mmCIF file with all atom_site columns, C-alpha atoms and ligand atoms in Angstrom:
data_model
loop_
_atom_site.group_PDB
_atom_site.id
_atom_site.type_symbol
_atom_site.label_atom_id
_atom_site.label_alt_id
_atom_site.label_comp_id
_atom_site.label_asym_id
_atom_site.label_entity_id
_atom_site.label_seq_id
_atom_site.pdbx_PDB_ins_code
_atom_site.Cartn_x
_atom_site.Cartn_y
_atom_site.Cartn_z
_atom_site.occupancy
_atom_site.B_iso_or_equiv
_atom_site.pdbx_formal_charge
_atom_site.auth_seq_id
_atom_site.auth_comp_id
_atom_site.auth_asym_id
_atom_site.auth_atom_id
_atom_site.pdbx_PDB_model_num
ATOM   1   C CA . UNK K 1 1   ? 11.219 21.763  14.314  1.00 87.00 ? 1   UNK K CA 1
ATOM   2   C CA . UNK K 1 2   ? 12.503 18.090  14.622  1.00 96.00 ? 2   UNK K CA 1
ATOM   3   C CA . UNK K 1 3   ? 11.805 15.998  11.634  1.00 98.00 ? 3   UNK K CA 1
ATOM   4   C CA . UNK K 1 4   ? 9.378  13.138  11.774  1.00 98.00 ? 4   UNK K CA 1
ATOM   5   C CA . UNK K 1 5   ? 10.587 9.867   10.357  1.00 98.00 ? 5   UNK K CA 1
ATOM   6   C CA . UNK K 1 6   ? 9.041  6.478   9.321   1.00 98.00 ? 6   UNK K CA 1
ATOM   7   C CA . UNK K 1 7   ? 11.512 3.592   7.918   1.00 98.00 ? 7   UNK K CA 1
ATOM   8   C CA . UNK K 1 8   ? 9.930  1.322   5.914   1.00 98.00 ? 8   UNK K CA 1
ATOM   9   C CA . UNK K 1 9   ? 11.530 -2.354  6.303   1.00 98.00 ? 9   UNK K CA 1
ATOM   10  C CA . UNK K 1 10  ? 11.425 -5.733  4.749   1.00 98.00 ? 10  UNK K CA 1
ATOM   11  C CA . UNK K 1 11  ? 14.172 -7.977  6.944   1.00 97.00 ? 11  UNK K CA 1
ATOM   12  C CA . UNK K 1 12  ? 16.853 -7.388  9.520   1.00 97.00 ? 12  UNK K CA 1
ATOM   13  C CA . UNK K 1 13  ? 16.743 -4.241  9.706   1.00 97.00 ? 13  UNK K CA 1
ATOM   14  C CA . UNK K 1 14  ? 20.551 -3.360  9.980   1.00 98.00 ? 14  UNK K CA 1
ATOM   15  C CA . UNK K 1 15  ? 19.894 -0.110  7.900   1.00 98.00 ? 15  UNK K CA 1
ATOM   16  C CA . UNK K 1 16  ? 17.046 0.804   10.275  1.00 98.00 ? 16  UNK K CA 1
ATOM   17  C CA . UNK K 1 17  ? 19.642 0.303   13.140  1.00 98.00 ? 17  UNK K CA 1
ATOM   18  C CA . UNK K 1 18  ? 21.757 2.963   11.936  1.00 98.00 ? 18  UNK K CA 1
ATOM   19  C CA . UNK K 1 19  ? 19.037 5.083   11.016  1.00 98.00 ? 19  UNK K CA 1
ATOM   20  C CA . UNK K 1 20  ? 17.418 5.303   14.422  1.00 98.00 ? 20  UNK K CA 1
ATOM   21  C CA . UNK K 1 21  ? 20.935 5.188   16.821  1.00 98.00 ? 21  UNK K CA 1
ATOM   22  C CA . UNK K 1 22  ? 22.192 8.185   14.312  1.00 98.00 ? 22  UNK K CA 1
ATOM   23  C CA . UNK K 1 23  ? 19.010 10.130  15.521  1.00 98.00 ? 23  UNK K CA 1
ATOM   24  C CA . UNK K 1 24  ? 19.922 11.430  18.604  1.00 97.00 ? 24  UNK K CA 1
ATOM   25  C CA . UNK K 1 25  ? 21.439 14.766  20.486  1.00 97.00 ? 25  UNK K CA 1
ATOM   26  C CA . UNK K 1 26  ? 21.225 17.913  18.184  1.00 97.00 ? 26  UNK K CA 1
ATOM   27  C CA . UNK K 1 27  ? 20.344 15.464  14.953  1.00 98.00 ? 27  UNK K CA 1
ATOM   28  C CA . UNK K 1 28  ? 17.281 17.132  13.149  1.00 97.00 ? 28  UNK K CA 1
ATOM   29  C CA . UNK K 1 29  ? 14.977 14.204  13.311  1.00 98.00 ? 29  UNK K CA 1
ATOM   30  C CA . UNK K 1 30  ? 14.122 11.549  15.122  1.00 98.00 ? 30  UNK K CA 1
ATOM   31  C CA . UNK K 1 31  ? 12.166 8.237   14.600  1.00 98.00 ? 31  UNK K CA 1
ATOM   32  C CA . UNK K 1 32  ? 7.947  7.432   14.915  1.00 98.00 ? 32  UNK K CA 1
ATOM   33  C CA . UNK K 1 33  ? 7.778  4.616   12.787  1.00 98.00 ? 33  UNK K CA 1
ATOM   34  C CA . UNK K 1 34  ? 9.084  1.161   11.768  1.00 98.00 ? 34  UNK K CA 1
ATOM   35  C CA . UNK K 1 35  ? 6.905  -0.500  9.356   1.00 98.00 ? 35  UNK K CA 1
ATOM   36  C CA . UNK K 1 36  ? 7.162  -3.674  7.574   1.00 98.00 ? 36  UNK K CA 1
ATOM   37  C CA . UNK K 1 37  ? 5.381  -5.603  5.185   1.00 98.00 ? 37  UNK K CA 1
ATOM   38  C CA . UNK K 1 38  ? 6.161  -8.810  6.760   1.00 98.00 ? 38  UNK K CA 1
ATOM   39  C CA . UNK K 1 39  ? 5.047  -9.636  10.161  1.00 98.00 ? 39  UNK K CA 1
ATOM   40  C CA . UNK K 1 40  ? 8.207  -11.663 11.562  1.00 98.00 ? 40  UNK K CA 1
ATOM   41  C CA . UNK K 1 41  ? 10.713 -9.299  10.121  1.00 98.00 ? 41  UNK K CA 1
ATOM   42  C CA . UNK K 1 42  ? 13.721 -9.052  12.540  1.00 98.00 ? 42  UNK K CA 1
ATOM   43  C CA . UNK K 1 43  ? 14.100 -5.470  12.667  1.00 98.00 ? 43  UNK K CA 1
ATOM   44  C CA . UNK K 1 44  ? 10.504 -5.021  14.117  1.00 98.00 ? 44  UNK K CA 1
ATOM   45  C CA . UNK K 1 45  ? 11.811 -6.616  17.080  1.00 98.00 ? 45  UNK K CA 1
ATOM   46  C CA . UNK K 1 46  ? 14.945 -4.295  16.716  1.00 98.00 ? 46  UNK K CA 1
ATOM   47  C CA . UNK K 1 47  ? 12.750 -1.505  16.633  1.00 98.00 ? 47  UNK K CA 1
ATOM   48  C CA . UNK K 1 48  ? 10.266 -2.032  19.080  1.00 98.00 ? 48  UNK K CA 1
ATOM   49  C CA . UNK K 1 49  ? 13.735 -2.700  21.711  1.00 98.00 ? 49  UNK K CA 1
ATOM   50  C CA . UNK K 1 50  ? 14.771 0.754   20.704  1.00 98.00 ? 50  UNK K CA 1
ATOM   51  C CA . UNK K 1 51  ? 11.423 2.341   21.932  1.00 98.00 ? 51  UNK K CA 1
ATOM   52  C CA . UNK K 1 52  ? 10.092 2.752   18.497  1.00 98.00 ? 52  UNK K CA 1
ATOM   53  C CA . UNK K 1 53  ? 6.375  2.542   17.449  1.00 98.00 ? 53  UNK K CA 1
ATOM   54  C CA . UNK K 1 54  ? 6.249  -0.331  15.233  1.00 98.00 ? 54  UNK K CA 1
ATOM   55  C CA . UNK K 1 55  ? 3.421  -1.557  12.448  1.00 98.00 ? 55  UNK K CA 1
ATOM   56  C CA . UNK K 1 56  ? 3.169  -4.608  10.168  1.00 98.00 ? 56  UNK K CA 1
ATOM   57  C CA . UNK K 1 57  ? 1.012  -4.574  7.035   1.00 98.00 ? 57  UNK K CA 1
ATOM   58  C CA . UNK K 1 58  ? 1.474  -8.132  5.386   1.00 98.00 ? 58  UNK K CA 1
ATOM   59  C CA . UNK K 1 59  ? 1.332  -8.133  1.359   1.00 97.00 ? 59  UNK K CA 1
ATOM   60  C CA . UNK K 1 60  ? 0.733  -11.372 0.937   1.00 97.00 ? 60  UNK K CA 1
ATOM   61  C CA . UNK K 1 61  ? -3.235 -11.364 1.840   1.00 97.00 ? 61  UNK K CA 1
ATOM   62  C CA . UNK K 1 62  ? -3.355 -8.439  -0.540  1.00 97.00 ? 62  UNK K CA 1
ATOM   63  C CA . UNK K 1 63  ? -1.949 -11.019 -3.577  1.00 96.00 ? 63  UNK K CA 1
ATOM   64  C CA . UNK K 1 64  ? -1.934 -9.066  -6.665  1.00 95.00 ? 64  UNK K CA 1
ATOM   65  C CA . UNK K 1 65  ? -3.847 -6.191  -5.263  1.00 96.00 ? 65  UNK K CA 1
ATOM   66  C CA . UNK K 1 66  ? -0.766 -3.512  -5.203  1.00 95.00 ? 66  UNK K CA 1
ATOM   67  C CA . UNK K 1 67  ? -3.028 -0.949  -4.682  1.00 95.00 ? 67  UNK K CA 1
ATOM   68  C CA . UNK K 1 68  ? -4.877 -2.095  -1.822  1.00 97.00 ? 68  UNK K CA 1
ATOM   69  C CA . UNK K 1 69  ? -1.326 -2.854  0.100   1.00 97.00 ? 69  UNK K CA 1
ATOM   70  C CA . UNK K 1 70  ? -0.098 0.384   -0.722  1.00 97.00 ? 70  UNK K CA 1
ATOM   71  C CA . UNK K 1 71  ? -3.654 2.454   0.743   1.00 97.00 ? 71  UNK K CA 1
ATOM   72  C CA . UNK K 1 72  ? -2.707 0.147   4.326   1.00 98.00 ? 72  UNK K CA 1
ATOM   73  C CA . UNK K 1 73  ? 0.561  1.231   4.192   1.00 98.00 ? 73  UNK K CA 1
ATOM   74  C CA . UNK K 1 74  ? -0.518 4.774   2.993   1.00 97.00 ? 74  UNK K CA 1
ATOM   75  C CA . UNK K 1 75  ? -2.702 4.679   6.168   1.00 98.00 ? 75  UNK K CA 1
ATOM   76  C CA . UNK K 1 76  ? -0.842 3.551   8.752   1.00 98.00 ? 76  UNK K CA 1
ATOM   77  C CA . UNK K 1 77  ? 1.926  6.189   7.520   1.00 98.00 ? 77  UNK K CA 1
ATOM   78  C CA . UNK K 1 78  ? -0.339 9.193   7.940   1.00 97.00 ? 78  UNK K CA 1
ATOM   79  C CA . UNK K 1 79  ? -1.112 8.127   11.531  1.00 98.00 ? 79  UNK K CA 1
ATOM   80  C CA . UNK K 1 80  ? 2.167  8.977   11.979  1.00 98.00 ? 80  UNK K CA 1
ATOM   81  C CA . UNK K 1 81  ? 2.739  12.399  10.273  1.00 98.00 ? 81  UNK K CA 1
ATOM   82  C CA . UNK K 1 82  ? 5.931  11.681  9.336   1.00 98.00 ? 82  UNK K CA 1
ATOM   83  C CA . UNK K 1 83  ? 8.514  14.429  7.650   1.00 98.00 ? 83  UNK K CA 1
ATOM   84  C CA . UNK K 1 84  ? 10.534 11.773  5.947   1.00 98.00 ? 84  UNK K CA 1
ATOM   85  C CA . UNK K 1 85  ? 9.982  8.366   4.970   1.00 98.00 ? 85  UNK K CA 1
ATOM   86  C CA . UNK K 1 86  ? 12.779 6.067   4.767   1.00 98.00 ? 86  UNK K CA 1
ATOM   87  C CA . UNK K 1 87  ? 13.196 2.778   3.133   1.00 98.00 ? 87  UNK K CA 1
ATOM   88  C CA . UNK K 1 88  ? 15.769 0.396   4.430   1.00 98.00 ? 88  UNK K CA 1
ATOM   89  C CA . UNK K 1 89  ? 15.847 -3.449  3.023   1.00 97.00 ? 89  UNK K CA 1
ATOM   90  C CA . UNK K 1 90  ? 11.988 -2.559  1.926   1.00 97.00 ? 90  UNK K CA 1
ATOM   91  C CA . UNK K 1 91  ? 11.812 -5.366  -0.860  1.00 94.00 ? 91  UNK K CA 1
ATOM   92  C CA . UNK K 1 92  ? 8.287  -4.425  -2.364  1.00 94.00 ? 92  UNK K CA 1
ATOM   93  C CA . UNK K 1 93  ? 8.054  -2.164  -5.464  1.00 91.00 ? 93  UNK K CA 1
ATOM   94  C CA . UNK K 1 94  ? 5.800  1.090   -4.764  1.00 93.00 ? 94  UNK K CA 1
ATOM   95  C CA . UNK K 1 95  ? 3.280  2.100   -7.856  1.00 94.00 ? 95  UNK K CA 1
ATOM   96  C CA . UNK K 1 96  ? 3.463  5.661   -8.701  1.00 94.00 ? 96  UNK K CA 1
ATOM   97  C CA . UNK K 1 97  ? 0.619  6.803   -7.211  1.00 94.00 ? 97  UNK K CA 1
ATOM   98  C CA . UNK K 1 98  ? 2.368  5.985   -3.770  1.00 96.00 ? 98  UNK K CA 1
ATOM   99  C CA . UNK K 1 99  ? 5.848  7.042   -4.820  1.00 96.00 ? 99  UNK K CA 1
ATOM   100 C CA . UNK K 1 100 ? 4.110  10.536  -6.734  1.00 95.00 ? 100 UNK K CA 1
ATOM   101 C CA . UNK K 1 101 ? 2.362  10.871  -3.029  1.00 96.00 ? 101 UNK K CA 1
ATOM   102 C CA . UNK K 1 102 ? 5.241  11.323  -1.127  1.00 97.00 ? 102 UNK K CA 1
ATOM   103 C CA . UNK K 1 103 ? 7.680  12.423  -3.796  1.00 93.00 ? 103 UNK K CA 1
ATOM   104 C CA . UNK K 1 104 ? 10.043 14.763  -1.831  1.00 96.00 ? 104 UNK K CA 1
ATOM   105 C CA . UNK K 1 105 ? 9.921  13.230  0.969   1.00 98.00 ? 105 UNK K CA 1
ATOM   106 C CA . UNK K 1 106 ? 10.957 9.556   0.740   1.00 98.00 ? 106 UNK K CA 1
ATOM   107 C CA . UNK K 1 107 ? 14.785 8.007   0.726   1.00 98.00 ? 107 UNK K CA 1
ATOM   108 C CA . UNK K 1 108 ? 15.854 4.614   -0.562  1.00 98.00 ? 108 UNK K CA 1
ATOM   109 C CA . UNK K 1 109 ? 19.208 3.017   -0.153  1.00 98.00 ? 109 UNK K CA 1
ATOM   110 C CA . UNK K 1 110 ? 20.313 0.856   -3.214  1.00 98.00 ? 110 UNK K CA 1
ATOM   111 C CA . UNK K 1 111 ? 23.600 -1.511  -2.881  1.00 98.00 ? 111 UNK K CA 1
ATOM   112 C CA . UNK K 1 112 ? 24.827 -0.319  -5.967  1.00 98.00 ? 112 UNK K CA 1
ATOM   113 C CA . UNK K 1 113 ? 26.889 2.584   -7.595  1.00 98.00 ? 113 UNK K CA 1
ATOM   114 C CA . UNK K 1 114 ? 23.419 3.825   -9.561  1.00 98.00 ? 114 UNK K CA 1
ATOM   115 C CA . UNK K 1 115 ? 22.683 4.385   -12.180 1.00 97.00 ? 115 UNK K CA 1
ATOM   116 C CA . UNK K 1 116 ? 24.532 0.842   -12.666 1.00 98.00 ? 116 UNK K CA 1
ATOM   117 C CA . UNK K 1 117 ? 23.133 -1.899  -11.519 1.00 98.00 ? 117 UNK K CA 1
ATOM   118 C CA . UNK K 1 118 ? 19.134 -1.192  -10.605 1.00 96.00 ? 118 UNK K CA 1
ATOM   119 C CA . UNK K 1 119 ? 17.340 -3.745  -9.626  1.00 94.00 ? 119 UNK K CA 1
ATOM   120 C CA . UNK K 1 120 ? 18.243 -7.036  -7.740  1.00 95.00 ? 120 UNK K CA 1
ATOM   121 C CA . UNK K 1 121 ? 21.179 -8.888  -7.471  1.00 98.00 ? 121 UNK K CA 1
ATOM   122 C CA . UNK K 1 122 ? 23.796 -5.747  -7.924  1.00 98.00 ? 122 UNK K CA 1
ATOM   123 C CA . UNK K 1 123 ? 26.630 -7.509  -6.272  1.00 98.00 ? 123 UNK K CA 1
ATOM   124 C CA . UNK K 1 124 ? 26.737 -10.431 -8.947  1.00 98.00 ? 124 UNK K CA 1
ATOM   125 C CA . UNK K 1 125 ? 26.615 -7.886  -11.511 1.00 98.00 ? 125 UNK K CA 1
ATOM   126 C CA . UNK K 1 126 ? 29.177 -5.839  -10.473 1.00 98.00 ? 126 UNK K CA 1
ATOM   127 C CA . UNK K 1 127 ? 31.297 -9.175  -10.416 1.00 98.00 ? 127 UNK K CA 1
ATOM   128 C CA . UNK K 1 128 ? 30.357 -10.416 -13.760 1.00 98.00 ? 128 UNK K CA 1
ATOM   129 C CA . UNK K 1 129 ? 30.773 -6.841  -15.288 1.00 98.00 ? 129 UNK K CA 1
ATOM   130 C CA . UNK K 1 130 ? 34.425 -6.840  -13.411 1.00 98.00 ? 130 UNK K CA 1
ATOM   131 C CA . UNK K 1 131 ? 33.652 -3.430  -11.865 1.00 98.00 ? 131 UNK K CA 1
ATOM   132 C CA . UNK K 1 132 ? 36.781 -2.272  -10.061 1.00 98.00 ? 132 UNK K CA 1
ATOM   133 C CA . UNK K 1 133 ? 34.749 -0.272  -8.029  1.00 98.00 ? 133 UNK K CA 1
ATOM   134 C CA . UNK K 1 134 ? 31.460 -0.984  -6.142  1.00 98.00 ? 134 UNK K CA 1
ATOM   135 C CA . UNK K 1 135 ? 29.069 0.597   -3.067  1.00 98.00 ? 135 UNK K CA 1
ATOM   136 C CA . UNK K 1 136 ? 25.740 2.073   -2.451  1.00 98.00 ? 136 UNK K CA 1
ATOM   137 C CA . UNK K 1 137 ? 23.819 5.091   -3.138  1.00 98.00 ? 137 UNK K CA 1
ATOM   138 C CA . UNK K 1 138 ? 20.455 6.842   -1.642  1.00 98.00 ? 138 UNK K CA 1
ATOM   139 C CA . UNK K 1 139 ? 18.610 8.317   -3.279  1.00 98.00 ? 139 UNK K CA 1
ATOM   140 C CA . UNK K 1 140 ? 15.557 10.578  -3.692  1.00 98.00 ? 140 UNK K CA 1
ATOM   141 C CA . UNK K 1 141 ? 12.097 7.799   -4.229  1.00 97.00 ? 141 UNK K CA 1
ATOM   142 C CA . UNK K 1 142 ? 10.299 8.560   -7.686  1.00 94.00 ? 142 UNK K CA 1
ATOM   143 C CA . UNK K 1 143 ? 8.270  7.046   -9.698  1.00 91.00 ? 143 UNK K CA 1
ATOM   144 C CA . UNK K 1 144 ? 10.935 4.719   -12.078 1.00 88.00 ? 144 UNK K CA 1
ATOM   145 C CA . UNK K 1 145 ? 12.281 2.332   -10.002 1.00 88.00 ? 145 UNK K CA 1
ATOM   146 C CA . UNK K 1 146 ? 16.157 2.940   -8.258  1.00 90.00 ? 146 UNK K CA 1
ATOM   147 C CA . UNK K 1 147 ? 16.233 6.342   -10.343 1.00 92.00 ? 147 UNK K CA 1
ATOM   148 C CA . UNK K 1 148 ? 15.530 9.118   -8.193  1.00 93.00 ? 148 UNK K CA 1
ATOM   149 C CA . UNK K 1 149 ? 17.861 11.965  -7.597  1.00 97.00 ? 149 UNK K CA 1
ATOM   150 C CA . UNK K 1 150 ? 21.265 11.025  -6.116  1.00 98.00 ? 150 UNK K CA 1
ATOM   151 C CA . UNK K 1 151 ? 21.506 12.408  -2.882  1.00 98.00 ? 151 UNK K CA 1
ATOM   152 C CA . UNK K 1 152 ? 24.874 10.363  -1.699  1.00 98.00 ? 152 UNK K CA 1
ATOM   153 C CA . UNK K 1 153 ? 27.065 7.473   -2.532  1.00 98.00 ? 153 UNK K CA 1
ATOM   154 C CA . UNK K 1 154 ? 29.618 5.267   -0.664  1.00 98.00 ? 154 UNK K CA 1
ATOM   155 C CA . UNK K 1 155 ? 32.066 3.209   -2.454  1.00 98.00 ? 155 UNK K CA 1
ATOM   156 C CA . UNK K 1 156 ? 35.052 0.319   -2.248  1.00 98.00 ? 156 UNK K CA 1
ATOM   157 C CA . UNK K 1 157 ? 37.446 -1.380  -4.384  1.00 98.00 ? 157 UNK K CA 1
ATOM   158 C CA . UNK K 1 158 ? 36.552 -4.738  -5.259  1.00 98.00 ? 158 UNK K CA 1
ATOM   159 C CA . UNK K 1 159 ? 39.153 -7.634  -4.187  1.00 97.00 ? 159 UNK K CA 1
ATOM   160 C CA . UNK K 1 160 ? 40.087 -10.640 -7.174  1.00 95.00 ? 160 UNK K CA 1
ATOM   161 C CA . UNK K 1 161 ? 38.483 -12.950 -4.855  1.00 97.00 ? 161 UNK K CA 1
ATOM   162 C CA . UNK K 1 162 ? 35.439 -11.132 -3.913  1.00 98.00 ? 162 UNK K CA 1
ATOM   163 C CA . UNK K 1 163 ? 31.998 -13.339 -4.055  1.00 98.00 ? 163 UNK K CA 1
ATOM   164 C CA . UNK K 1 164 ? 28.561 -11.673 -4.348  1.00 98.00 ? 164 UNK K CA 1
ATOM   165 C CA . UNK K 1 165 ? 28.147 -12.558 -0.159  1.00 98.00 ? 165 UNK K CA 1
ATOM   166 C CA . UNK K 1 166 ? 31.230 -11.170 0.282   1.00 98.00 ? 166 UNK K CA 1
ATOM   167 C CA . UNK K 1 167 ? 31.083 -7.944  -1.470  1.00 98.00 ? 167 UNK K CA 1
ATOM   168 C CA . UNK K 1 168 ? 27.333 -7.798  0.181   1.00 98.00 ? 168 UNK K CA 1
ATOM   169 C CA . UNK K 1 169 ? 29.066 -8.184  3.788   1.00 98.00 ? 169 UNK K CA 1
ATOM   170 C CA . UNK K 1 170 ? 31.847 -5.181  2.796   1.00 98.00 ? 170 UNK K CA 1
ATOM   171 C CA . UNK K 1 171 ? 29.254 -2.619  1.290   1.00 98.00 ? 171 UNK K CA 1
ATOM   172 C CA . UNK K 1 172 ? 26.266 -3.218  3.931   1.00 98.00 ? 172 UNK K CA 1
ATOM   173 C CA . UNK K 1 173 ? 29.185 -0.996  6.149   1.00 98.00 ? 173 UNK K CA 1
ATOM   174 C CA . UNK K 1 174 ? 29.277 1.393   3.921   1.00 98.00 ? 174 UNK K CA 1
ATOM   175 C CA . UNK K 1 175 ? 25.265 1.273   3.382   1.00 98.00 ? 175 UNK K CA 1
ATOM   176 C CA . UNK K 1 176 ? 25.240 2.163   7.607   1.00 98.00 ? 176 UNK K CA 1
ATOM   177 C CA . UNK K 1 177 ? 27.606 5.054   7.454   1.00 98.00 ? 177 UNK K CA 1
ATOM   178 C CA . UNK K 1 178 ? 25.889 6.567   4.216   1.00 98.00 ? 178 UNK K CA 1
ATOM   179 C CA . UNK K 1 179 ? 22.309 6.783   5.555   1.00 98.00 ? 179 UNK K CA 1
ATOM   180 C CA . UNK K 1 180 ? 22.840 7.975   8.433   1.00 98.00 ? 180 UNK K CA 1
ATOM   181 C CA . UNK K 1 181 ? 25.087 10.419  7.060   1.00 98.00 ? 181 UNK K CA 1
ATOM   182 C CA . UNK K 1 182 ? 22.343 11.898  4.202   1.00 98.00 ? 182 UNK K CA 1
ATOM   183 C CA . UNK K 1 183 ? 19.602 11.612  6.356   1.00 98.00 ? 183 UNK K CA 1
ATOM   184 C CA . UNK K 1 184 ? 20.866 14.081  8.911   1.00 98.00 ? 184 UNK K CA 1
ATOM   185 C CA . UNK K 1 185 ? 21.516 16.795  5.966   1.00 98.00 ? 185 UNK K CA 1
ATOM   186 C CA . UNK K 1 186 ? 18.145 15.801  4.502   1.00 98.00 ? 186 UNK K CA 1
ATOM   187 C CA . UNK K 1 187 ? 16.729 16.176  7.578   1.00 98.00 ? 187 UNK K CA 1
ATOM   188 C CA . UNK K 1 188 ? 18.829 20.029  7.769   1.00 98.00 ? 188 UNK K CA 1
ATOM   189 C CA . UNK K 1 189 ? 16.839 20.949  4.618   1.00 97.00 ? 189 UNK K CA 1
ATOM   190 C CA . UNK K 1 190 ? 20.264 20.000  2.666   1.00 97.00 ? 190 UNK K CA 1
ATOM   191 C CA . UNK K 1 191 ? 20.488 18.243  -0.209  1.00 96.00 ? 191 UNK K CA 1
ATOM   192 C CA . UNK K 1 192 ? 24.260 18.469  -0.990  1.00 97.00 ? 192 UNK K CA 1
ATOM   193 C CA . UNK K 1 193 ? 25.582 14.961  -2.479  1.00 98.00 ? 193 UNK K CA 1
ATOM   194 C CA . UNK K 1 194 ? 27.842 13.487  0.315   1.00 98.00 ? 194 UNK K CA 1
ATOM   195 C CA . UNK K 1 195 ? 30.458 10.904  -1.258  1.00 98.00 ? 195 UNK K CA 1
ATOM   196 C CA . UNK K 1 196 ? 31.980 8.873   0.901   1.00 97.00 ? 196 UNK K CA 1
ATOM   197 C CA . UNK K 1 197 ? 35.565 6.472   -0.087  1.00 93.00 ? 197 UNK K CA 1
ATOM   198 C CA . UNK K 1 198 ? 36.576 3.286   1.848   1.00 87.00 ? 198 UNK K CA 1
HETATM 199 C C1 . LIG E 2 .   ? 20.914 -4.255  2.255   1.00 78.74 ? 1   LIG E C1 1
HETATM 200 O O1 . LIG E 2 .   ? 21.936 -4.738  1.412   1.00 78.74 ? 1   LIG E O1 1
HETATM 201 C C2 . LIG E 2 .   ? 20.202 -3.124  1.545   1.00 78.74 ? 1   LIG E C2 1
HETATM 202 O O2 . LIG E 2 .   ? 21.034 -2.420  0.650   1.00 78.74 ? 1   LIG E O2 1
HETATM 203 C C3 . LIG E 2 .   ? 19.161 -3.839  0.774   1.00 78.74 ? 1   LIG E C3 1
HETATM 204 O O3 . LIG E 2 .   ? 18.679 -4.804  1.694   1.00 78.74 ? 1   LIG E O3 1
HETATM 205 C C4 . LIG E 2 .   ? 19.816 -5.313  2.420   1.00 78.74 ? 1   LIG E C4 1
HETATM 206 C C5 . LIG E 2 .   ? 19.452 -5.597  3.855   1.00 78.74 ? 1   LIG E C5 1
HETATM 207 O O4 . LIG E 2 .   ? 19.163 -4.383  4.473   1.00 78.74 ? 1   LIG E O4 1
HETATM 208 N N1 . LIG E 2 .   ? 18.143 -2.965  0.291   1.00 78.74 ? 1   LIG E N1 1
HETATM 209 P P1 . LIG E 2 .   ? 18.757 -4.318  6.053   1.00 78.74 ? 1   LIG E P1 1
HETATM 210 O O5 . LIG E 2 .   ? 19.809 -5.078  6.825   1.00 78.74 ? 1   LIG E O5 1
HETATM 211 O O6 . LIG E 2 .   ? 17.406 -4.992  6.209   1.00 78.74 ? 1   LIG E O6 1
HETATM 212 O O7 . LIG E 2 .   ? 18.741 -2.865  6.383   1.00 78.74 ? 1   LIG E O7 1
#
């Protein structure tokens, strides 16, 4: 039975690209669902070009009402039944109660080597730490924030003269291959790390 999937996104989309252009031939899933919480993201553009079924739910309106953003975006997921819900470049913090509601079946993607580094700004502090080695993980969506179980990780060597932009540009590869990659054994019912060197 193919897999239903939703991607949850904030920007670009790049993520979501490789998400959606992996799912195709004998891959276990396939897309139903681009969301975003803001309206003029690029990647609902992206999407909607690929054929996708696209939705926008803007936070802002909802101000400090996390709870009434989350119920839209709870809605507007279960129209689409999906299987899997991923989130690519989605920038807003879930509660809980939405992370608790869909534990099992929801992916993030984290440019970091977690546990180090959750949170923002992961690429500055790998630099300041003077990591040797840096990347990006996915990982299973619970309730404490970038923590869930590690379901694959890509990494690189740093370079002297590496800048935050730079090392951003050199893992978001890396970020495009991994997804993909965990998704389809996700998808297979597999949950076998996948680790992945550049
Ligand atoms: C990526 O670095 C991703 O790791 C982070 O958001 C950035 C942009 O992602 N979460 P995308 O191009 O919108 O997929």
């Amino acid at each position: 039975m193919t897999k239903r999937v939703a991607i949850l996104i904030s920007g670009g989309g790049s993520n979501m690209v490789a998400l959606a252009e992996s799912m195709t031939g004998d891959h276990p899933a396939r897309p139903v669902l681009v969301l975003s919480n803001d309206p003029d993201a690029g990647g609902l553009r992206k999407a909607a070009d690929m054929g996708i079924p696209i939705a926008a739910i803007d936070h802002k309106p909802f101000g400090k009402d996390r709870a009434g953003f989350e119920a839209a975006i709870d809605a507007a997921l279960r129209a689409a039944e999906p299987d899997i819900i991923c989130l690519a470049g989605f920038m807003r913090i879930l509660t809980p109660a939405f992370t608790s509601a869909w534990e099992g079946q929801m992916l993030n993607i984290h440019p970091s080597l977690l546990p180090k580094y959750k949170g923002l700004h992961t690429h500055a502090r790998a630099l300041e730490a003077g990591d040797e080695e840096h990347g990006c993980t996915v990982h299973e969506v619970t309730a404490a924030l970038d923590d869930g179980p590690i379901l694959g990780q890509a990494r690189l060597r740093v370079a002297p003269d590496d800048t935050p932009e730079t090392l951003a540009a050199r893992v978001l590869p890396l970020e495009h291959a991994l997804y993909p990659a965990v998704l389809r054994r996700f998808a297979a019912g597999d949950r076998t790390r996948i680790d992945l060197q550049s």
